[in-house]
Structure formats: structure tokens, C-alpha cells
GROMACS .gro file of C-alpha atoms in nm:
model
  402
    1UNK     CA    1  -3.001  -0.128   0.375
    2UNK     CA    2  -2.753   0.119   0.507
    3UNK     CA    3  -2.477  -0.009   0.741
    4UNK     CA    4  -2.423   0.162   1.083
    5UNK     CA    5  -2.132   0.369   1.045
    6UNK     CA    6  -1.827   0.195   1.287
    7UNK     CA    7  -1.623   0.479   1.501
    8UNK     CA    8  -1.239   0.466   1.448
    9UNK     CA    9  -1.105   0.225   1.720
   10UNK     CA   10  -1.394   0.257   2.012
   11UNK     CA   11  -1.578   0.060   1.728
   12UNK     CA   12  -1.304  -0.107   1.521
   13UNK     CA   13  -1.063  -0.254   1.761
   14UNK     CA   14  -1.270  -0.523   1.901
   15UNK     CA   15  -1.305  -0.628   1.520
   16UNK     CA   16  -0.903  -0.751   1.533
   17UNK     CA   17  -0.743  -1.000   1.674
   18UNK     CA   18  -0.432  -0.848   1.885
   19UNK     CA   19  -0.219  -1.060   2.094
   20UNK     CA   20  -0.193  -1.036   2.488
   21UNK     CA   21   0.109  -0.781   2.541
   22UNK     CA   22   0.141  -0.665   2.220
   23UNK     CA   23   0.107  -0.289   2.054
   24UNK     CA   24   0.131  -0.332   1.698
   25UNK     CA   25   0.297  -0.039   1.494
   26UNK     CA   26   0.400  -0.263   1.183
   27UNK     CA   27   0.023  -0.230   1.040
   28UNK     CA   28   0.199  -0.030   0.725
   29UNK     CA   29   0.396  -0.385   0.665
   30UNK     CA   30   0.146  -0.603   0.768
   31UNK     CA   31  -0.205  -0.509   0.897
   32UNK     CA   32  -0.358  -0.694   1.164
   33UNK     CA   33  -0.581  -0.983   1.125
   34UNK     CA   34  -0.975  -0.900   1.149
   35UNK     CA   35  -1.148  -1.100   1.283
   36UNK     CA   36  -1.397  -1.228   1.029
   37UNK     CA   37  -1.136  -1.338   0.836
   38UNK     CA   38  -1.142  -1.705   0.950
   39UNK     CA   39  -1.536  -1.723   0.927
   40UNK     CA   40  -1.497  -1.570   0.592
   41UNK     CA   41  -1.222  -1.817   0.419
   42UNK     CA   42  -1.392  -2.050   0.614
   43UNK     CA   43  -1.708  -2.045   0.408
   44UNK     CA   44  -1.520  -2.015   0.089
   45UNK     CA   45  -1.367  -2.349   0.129
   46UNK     CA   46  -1.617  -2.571   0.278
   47UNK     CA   47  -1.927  -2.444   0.109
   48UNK     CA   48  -1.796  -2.250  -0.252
   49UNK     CA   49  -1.551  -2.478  -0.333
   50UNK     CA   50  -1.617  -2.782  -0.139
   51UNK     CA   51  -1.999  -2.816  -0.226
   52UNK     CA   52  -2.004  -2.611  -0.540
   53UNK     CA   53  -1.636  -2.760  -0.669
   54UNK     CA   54  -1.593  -2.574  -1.027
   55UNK     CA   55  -1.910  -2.459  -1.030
   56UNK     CA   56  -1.859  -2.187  -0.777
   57UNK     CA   57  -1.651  -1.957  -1.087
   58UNK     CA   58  -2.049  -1.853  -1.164
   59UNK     CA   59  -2.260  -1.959  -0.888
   60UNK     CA   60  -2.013  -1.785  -0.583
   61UNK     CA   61  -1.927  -1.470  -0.803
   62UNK     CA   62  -1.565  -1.590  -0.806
   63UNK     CA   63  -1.499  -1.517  -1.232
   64UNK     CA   64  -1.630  -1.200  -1.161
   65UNK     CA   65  -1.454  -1.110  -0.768
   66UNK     CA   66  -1.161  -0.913  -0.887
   67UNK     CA   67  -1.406  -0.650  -1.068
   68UNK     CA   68  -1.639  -0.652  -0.774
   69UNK     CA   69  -1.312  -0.629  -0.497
   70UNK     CA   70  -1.176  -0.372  -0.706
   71UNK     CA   71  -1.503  -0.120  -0.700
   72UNK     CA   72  -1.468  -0.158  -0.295
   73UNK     CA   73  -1.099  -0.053  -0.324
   74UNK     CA   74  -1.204   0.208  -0.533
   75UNK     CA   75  -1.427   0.354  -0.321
   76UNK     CA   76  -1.113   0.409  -0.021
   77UNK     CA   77  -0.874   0.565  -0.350
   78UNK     CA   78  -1.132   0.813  -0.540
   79UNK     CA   79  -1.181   0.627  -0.816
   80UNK     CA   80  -1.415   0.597  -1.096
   81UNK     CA   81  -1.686   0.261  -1.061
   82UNK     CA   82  -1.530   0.024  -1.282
   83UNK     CA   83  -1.190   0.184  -1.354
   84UNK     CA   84  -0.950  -0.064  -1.062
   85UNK     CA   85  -0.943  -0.455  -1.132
   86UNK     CA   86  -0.771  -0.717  -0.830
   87UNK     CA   87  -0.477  -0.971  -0.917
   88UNK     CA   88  -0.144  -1.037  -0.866
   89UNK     CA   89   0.116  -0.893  -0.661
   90UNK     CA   90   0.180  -0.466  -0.629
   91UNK     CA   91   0.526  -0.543  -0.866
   92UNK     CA   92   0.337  -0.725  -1.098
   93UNK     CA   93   0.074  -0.384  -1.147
   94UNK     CA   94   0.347  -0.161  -1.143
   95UNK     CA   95   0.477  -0.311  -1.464
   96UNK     CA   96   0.157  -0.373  -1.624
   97UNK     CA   97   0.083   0.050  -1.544
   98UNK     CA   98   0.439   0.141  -1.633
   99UNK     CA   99   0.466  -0.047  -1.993
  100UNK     CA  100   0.105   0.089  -2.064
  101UNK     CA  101   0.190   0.528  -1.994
  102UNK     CA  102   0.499   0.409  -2.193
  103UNK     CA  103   0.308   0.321  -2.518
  104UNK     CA  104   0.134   0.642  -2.448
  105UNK     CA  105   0.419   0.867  -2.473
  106UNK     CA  106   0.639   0.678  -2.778
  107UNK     CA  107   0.870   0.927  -2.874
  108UNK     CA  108   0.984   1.016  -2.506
  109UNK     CA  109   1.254   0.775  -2.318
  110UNK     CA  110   1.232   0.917  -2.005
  111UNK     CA  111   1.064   0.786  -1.678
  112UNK     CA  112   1.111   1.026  -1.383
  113UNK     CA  113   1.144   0.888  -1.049
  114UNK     CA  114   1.267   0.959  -0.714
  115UNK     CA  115   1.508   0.785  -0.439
  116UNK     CA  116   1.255   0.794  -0.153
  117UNK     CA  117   1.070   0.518  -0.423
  118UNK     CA  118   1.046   0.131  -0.305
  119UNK     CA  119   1.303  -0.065  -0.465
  120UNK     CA  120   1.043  -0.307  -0.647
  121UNK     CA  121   0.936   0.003  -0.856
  122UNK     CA  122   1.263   0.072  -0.940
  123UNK     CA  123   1.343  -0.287  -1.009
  124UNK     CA  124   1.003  -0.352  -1.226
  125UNK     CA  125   1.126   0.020  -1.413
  126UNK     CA  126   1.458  -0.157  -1.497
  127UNK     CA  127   1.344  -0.455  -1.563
  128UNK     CA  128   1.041  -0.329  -1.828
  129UNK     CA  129   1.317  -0.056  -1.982
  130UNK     CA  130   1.565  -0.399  -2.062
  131UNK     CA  131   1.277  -0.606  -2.233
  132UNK     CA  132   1.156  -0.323  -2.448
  133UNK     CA  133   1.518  -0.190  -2.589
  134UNK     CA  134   1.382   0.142  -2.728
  135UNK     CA  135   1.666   0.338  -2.530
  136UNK     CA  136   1.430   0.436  -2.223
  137UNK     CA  137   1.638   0.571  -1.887
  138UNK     CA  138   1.523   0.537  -1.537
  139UNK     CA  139   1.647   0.892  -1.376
  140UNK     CA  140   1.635   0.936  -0.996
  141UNK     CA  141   1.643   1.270  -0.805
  142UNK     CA  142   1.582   1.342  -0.467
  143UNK     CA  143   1.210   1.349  -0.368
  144UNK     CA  144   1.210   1.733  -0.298
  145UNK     CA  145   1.335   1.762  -0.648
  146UNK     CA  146   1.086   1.594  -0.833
  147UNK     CA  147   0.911   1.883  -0.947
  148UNK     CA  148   1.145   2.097  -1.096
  149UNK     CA  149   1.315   1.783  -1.253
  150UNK     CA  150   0.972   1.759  -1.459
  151UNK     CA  151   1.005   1.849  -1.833
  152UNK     CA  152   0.890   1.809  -2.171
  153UNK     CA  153   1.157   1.497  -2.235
  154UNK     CA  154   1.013   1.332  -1.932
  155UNK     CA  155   0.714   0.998  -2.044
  156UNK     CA  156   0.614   0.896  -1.745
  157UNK     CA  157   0.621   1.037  -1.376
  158UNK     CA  158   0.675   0.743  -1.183
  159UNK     CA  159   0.601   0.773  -0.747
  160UNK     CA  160   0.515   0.575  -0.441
  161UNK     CA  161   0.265   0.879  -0.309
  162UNK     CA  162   0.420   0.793   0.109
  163UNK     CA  163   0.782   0.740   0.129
  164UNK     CA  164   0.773   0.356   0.308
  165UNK     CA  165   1.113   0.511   0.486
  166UNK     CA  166   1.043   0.823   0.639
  167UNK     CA  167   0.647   0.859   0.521
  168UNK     CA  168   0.723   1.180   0.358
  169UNK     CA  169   0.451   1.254   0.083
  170UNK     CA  170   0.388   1.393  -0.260
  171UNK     CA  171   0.192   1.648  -0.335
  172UNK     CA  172  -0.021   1.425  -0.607
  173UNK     CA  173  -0.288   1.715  -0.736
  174UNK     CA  174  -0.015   1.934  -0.781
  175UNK     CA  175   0.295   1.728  -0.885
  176UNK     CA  176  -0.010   1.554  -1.120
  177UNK     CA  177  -0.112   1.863  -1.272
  178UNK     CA  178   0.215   1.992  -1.348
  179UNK     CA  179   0.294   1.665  -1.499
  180UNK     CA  180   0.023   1.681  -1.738
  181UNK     CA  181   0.087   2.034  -1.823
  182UNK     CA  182   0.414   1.884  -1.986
  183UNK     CA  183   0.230   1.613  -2.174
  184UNK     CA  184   0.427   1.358  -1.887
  185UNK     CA  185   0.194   1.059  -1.780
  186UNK     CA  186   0.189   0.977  -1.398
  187UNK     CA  187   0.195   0.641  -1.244
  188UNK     CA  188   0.118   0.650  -0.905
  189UNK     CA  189   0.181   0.356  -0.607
  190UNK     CA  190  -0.015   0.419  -0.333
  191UNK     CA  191   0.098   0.122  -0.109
  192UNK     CA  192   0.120   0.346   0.187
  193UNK     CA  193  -0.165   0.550   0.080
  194UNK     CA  194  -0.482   0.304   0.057
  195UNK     CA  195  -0.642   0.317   0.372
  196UNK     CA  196  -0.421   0.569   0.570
  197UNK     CA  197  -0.539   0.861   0.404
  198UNK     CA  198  -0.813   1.005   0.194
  199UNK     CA  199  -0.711   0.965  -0.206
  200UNK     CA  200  -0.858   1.104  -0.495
  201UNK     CA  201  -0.740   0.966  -0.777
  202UNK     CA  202  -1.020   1.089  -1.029
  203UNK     CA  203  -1.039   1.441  -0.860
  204UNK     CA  204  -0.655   1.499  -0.916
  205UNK     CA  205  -0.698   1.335  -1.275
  206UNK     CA  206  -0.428   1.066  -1.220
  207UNK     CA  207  -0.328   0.834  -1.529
  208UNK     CA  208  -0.250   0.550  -1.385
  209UNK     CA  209  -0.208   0.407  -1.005
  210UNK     CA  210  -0.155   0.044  -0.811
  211UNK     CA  211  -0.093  -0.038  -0.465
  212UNK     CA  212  -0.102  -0.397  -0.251
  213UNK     CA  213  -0.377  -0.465   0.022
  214UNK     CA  214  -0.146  -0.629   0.298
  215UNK     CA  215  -0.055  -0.337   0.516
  216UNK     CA  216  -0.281  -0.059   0.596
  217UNK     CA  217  -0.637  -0.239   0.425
  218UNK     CA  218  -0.508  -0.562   0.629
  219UNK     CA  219  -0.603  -0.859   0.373
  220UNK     CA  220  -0.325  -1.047   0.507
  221UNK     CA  221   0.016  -1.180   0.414
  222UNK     CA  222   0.019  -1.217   0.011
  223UNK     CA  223  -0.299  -1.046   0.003
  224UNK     CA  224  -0.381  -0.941  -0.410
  225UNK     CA  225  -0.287  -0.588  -0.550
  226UNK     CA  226  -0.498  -0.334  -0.727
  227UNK     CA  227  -0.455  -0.149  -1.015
  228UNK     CA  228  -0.637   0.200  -1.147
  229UNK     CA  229  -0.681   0.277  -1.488
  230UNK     CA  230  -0.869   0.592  -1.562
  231UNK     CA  231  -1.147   0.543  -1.781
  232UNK     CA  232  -1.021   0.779  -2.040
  233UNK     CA  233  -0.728   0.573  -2.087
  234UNK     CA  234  -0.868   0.203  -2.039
  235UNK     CA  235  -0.999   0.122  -2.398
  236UNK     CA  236  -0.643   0.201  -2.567
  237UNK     CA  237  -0.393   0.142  -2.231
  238UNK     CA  238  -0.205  -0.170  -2.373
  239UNK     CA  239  -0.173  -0.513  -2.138
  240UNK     CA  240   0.189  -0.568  -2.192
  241UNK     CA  241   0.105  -0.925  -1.944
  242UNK     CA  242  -0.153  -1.003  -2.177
  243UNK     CA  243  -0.248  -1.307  -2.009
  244UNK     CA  244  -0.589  -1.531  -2.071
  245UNK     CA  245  -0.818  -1.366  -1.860
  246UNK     CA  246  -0.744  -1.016  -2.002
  247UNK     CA  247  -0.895  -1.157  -2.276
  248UNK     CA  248  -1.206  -1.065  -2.454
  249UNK     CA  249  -1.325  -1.380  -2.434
  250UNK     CA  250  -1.135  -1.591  -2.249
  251UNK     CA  251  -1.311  -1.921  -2.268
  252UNK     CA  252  -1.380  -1.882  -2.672
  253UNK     CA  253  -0.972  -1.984  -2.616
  254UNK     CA  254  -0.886  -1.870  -2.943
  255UNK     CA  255  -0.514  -1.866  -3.052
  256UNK     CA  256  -0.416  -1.498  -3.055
  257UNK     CA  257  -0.481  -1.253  -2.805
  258UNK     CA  258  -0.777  -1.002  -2.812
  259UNK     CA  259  -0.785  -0.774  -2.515
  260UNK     CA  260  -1.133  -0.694  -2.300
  261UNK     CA  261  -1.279  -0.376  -2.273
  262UNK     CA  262  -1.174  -0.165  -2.025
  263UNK     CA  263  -0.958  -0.216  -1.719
  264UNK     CA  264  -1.080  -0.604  -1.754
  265UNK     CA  265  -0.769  -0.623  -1.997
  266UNK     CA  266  -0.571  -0.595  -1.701
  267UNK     CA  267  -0.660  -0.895  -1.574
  268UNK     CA  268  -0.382  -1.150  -1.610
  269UNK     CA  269  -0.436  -1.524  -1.480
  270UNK     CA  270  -0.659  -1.690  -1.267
  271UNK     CA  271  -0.718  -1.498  -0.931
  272UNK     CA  272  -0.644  -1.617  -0.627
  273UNK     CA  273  -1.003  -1.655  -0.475
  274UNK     CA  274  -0.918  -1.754  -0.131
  275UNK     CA  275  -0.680  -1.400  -0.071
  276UNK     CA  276  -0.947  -1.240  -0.197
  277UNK     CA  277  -1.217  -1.355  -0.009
  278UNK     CA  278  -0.943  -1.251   0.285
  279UNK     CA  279  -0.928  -0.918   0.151
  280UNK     CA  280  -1.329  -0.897   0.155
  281UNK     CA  281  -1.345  -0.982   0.525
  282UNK     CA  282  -1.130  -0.714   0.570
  283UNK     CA  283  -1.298  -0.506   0.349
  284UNK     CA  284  -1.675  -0.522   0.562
  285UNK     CA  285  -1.526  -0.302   0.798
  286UNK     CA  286  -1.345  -0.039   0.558
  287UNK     CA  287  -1.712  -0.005   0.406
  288UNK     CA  288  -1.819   0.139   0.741
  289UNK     CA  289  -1.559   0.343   0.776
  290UNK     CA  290  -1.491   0.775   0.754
  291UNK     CA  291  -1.166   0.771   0.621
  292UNK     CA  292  -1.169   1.127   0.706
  293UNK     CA  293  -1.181   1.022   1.087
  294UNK     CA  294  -0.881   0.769   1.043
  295UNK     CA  295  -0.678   1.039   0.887
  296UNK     CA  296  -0.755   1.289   1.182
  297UNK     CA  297  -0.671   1.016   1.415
  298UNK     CA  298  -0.384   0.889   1.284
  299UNK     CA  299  -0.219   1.219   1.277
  300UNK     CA  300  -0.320   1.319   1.573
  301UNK     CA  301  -0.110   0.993   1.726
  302UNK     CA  302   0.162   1.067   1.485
  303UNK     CA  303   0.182   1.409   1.685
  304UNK     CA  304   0.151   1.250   2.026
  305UNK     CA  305   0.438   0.991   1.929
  306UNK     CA  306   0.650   1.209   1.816
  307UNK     CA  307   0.662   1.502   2.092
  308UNK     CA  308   0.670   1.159   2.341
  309UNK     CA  309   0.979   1.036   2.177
  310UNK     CA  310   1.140   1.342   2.124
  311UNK     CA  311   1.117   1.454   2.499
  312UNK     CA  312   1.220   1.094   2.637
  313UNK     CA  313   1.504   0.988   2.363
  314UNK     CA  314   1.678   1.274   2.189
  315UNK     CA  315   1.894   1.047   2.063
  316UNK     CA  316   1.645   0.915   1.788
  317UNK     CA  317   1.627   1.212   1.535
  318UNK     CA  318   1.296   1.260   1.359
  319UNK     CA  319   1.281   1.161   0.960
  320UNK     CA  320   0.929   1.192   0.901
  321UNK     CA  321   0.776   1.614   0.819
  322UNK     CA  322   0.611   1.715   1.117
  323UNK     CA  323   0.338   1.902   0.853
  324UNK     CA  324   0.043   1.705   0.841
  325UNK     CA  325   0.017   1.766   0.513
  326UNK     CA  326   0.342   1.633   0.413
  327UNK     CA  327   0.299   1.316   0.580
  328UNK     CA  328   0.132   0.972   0.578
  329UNK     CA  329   0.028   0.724   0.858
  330UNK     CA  330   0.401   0.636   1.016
  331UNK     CA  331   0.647   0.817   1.194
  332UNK     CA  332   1.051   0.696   1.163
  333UNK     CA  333   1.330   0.798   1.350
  334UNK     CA  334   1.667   0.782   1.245
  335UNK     CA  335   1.920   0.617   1.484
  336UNK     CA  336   2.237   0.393   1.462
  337UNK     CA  337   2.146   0.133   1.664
  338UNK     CA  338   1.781   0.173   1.503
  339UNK     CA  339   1.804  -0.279   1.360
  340UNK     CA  340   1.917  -0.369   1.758
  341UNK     CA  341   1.710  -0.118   1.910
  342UNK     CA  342   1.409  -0.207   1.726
  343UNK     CA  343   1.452  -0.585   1.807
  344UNK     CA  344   1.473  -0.499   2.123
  345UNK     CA  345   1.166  -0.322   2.199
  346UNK     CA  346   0.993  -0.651   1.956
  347UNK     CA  347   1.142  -0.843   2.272
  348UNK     CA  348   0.911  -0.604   2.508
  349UNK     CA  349   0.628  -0.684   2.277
  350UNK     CA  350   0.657  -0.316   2.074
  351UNK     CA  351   0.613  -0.413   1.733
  352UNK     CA  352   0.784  -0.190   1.459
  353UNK     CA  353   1.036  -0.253   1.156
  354UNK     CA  354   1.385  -0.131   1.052
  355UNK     CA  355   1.434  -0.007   0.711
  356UNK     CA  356   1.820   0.010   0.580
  357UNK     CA  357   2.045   0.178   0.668
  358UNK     CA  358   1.911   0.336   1.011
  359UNK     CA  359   1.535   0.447   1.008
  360UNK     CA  360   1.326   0.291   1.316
  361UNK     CA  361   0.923   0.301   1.142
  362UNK     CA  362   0.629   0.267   1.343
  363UNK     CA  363   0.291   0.261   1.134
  364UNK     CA  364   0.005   0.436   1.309
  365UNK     CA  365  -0.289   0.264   1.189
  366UNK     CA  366  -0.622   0.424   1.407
  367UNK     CA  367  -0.848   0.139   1.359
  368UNK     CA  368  -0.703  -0.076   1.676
  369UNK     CA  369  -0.453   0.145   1.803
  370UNK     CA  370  -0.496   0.466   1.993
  371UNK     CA  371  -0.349   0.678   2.250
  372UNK     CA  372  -0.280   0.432   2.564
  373UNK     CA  373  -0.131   0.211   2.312
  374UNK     CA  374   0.083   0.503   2.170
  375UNK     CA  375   0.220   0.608   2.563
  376UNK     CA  376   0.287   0.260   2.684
  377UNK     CA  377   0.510   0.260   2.353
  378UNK     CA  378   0.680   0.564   2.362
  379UNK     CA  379   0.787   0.393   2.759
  380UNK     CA  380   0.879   0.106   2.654
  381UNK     CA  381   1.094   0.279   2.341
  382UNK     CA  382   1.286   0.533   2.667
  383UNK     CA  383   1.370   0.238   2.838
  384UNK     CA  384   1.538   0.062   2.554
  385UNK     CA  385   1.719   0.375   2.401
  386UNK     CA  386   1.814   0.543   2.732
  387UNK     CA  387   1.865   0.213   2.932
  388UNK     CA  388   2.076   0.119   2.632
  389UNK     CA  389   1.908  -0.201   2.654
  390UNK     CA  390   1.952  -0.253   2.216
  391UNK     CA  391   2.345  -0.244   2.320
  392UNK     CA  392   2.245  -0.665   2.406
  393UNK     CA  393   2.427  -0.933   2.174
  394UNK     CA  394   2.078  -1.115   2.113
  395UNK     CA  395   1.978  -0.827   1.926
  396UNK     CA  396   2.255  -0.765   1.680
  397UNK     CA  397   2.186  -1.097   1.527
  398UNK     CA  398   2.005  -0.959   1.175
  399UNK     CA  399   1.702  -1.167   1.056
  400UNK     CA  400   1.634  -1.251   0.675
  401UNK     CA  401   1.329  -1.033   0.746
  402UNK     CA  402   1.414  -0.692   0.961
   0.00000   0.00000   0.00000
């Protein structure tokens, strides 16, 4: 049976619970919650686990949920059926994707990155290069180098698609393409990518990609990571976390380890079947959704935000590329107040983030907000920058979490 196709936010909003007095633009940190959620884990717990207790690994589908969650994803990223498995955390995929275009490429040491990259990448990079001592480097250039750093010595091309600072993006078909022109494998994160904006990951003939769940697909705090292997790699791509249920057969439990068929391999340990189920709540209403619509919308707000801002608060200076094409679903303003300012208009119920040392973010994510949300913000952000209001001592004190 087909399913009625939902319109971006006249549909969608009513489908997420938003507090009283609040306009959420933190959705590419933390989405918000849907509301089917709670009916959703709900079930899980009192009738798949509590009535069918163990049982519910074959009788709920829950043995087989991170294949199943993964073809969903897959559809919203341009992948192949069968080629993105669920699990773990977005630094835990990295690795697994990193060490495998490694193994590809033996006799090159080199994995390309940028500084625009989120640390964890980095840190996973550094962390993989010290376990293996085979005398790889980690070499950072500026993001609008990346391209002409590519060469022949380069293994792996290693980039978060969306800058989570100023939500510049790559160019993946061609950056991809050149890559492979070199013989360089590409590992792509798309954590700001997955549900902001249309990907194709099979049409640009990526090698390897990941990406978490949490922010723009909103499957909640924790929520499990994905990971994209294309099928022409997946029968030889090795699981350096080779853990039991990457197995081939995981409950022969023999002694040595065998690995499955496929992107099953990448499976590591026992999923976590209550995010999941999360996730899939979430999930219902991304299967009725145009992601071409979402990405009109959100850059049409992007637009609207930033000519608002710029006309009331000169002061903030724009970070993010004003082409559409070179953009993602957030637009950040550099400022040096930006940590005080921003808790400031969190105090007037505007909720953004602060990313070191000075970049204000909002995340413009279509499905529950829209223009009227976008105004009242762009007020309420004059009135703190102009009114000086950020200048307050109760909003210089700096959280553990900015």
C-alpha cells in the first residue's frame, strides 16, 4: 500500500513534540523528538521484550533490525539495497571505514583530510594510524585546498561532506571522482548530510561513508550510526572490529573469527534494539518524505535568516557560503561574544549552539520549522546583539556542554 506523501512542515510539524516558547535551531545537534517515539519504544518494551523475553531476537525482527534500519537509511543517502548496516556510535564507523580503504591501498601511508573535519574523525584517524604502526600520516589542509592537495601518494580521502562549523560543503561527485582518478579511496561522513540534503552515494561512486542518526534524522540522544559499504568493495573490505556478530555464523561460536558476507561483517556487538526502534519511529515519517522539498526549504530559510540577520546585527559576520550549492542545512555567524550571546538568546527560548572559538550555528531543519519561526528568531537574536543583552554575567558562565 502506498503511503500518502507528508508536505514539509504544513504536514510534518504537528508530528514533533516542540515546547511552548521555544524555536529550535539545534536540530543539526540534536533533532527534535517525534512524536511516535514514545508509542513506538513503548511497544518494544512491554510487548517484544516483556511478553516475548529472548524470544523476540526472531519473532520481533530484532537479530535482523540493523540490516532492515540500514536499507531505510539508505534510501535518504543513495545507496545500494543492502550495502549500509546500523550499530554503534558515528566514531566507532569511522574507524571500522577508515582501517578497511587502508587495507585497500597497502603501499600508500597517506590519509588526506581537512581542518573544517570534526575532531572525532581526526581523533579515530590518529588513533587507527598508532595501532597499526605501518608509518601512515594524518595530513590536514584547509578545506578549499583539498583538491589540489590530492595525489598519487594520497590512500584514503578522508571528509565530513558539511562542515559542522560553518556548514560549508564538498563537492563529493567531483572531489570523489578526482580521487579515484588517482587510485585514492574516499571515506565520506555525512553527519550533517543525512536528512538535510539529497545524497547519492552510489551515483557519485563513493567507497566508503558513515554518519550518526541524532541530529538531522532525529532518533534521539545516543541514537545508532550507519555505515555504507559499496557493494563492490563489501566481500573483501576487512572488519578491523571484528566483533561476534560480524561473524559468519555467529551462534556456531566457533573460536576464530570468520567474517559474513557483505556489509553484515560490519556488524560488531549486539545492537542496541531499543535506539533503534527510536530511530524507526523517526524513520515513518522520513519514508514519506521529498527530500528534494526539505532541501528547497531549508535553503530557502537559510536565505531568509541570513539577509534578516545581516540587516538587524552587522556585528555577527556570516561564515557559512551564501551559494546554495556550497552549503548544507545551518547557517553560523562568527562573533566574539558568539558562547554569551548564544546563551542568551537560549534564555529567550532561541535554541542554537556555539562551536569554539566564536561561530554562533543555527540548524535549519524544514520539517517543524519554517518562516514565522525563522523571523521571531532573527528578533529575538537583534535584541540580544544590539541591546547587548549577552554582555550579562549569567551568561559568561561556560557549560560542560556549549
Amino acid at each position: 500500500m502506498t503511503k500518502t506523501r507528508l508536505r514539509v512542515y504544513d504536514d510534518t510539524r504537528a508530528l514533533f513534540h516542540l515546547p511552548e516558547g521555544v524555536i529550535y535551531l539545534d536540530g543539526n545537534s540534536l533533532g527534535a523528538l517525534p512524536l511516535g517515539v514514545a508509542e513506538k519504544v513503548d511497544r518494544v518494551i512491554r510487548q517484544e521484550w516483556g511478553d516475548e523475553l529472548i524470544r523476540a531476537w526472531n519473532t520481533a525482527g530484532w537479530y535482523v533490525q540493523p540490516r532492515n534500519v540500514g536499507n531505510r537509511i539508505g534510501r535518504l543517502i543513495g545507496a545500494e539495497a543492502g550495502s549500509v548496516m546500523m550499530g554503534d556510535t558515528l566514531s566507532l564507523k569511522a574507524y571500522q571505514a577508515l582501517a578497511a580503504a587502508l587495507d585497500m591501498k597497502p603501499e600508500r601511508k597517506i590519509v588526506l583530510s581537512d581542518t573544517g573535519n570534526f575532531p572525532t574523525d581526526l581523533y579515530m584517524a590518529e588513533g587507527l594510524i598508532a595501532t597499526l604502526g605501518r608509518g601512515h600520516q594524518l595530513r590536514l589542509v584547509a578545506p578549499e585546498a583539498v583538491q589540489a592537495a590530492l595525489s598519487e601518494e594520497i590512500a584514503v580521502l578522508y571528509l565530513t561532506e558539511v562542515d559542522y562549523r560553518t556548514g560549508r560543503r564538498h563537492d563529493m561527485a567531483q572531489l570523489t571522482a578526482k580521487a579515484h582518478a588517482l587510485g585514492i579511496v574516499t571515506v565520506w561522513d555525512l553527519a550533517h548530510s543525512a536528512g538535510a540534503l539529497p545524497v547519492d552515494l552510489a551515483g557519485v561512486d563513493a567507497d566508503f561513508a558513515a554518519g550518526c542518526t541524532y541530529k538531522y534524522l532525529n532518533g534521539g540522544p545516543g541514537a545508532p550510526a550507519f555505515l555504507y559499504v559499496a557493494p563492490r568493495h563489501a566481500d573483501r573490505a576487512r572488519a578491523a572490529l571484528s566483533g561476534w556478530m560480524g561473524h559468519a555464523k555467529p551462534f556456531a561460536f566457533d573460536l576464530g573469527y570468520a567474517p559474513a558476507g557483505g556489509v553484515e561483517r560490519m556488524r560488531v556487538g549486539t545492537p542496541s534494539v531499543l535506539a533503534m526502534a527510536a530511530l524507526e519511529a523517526s524513520l515513518d515519517i522520513w519514508d514519506r518524505v521529498d527530500l528534494g522539498e526539505v532541501r528547497a526549504r531549508s535553503l530557502a530559510l537559510g536565505d531568509l535568516l541570513i539577509a534578516e540577520v545581516e540587516r538587524r546585527c552587522p556585528e555577527l559576520k556570516l561564515v557559512t557560503p551564501r551559494a546554495h550549492e556550497m552549503r548544507g542545512s545551518q547557517v553560523s555567524f562568527a562573533f566574539d561574544g558568539g558562547y554569551a550571546a548564544m546563551q542568551a538568546l537560549i534564555a529567550r527560548g532561541v535554541i542554537g549552539d556555539f562551536r569554539a572559538p566564536d561561530i554562533m550555528r543555527f540548524g535549519l531543519t524544514p520539517l517543524y520549522i519554517g518562516e514565522d519561526e525563522v523571523m521571531k528568531a532573527a528578533e529575538i537574536i537583534e535584541e540580544v546583539i544590539v541591546g547587548e543583552v549577552w554582555r550579562r554575567p549569567e551568561f559568561q558562565v561556560v557549560n560542560a556542554v556549549t
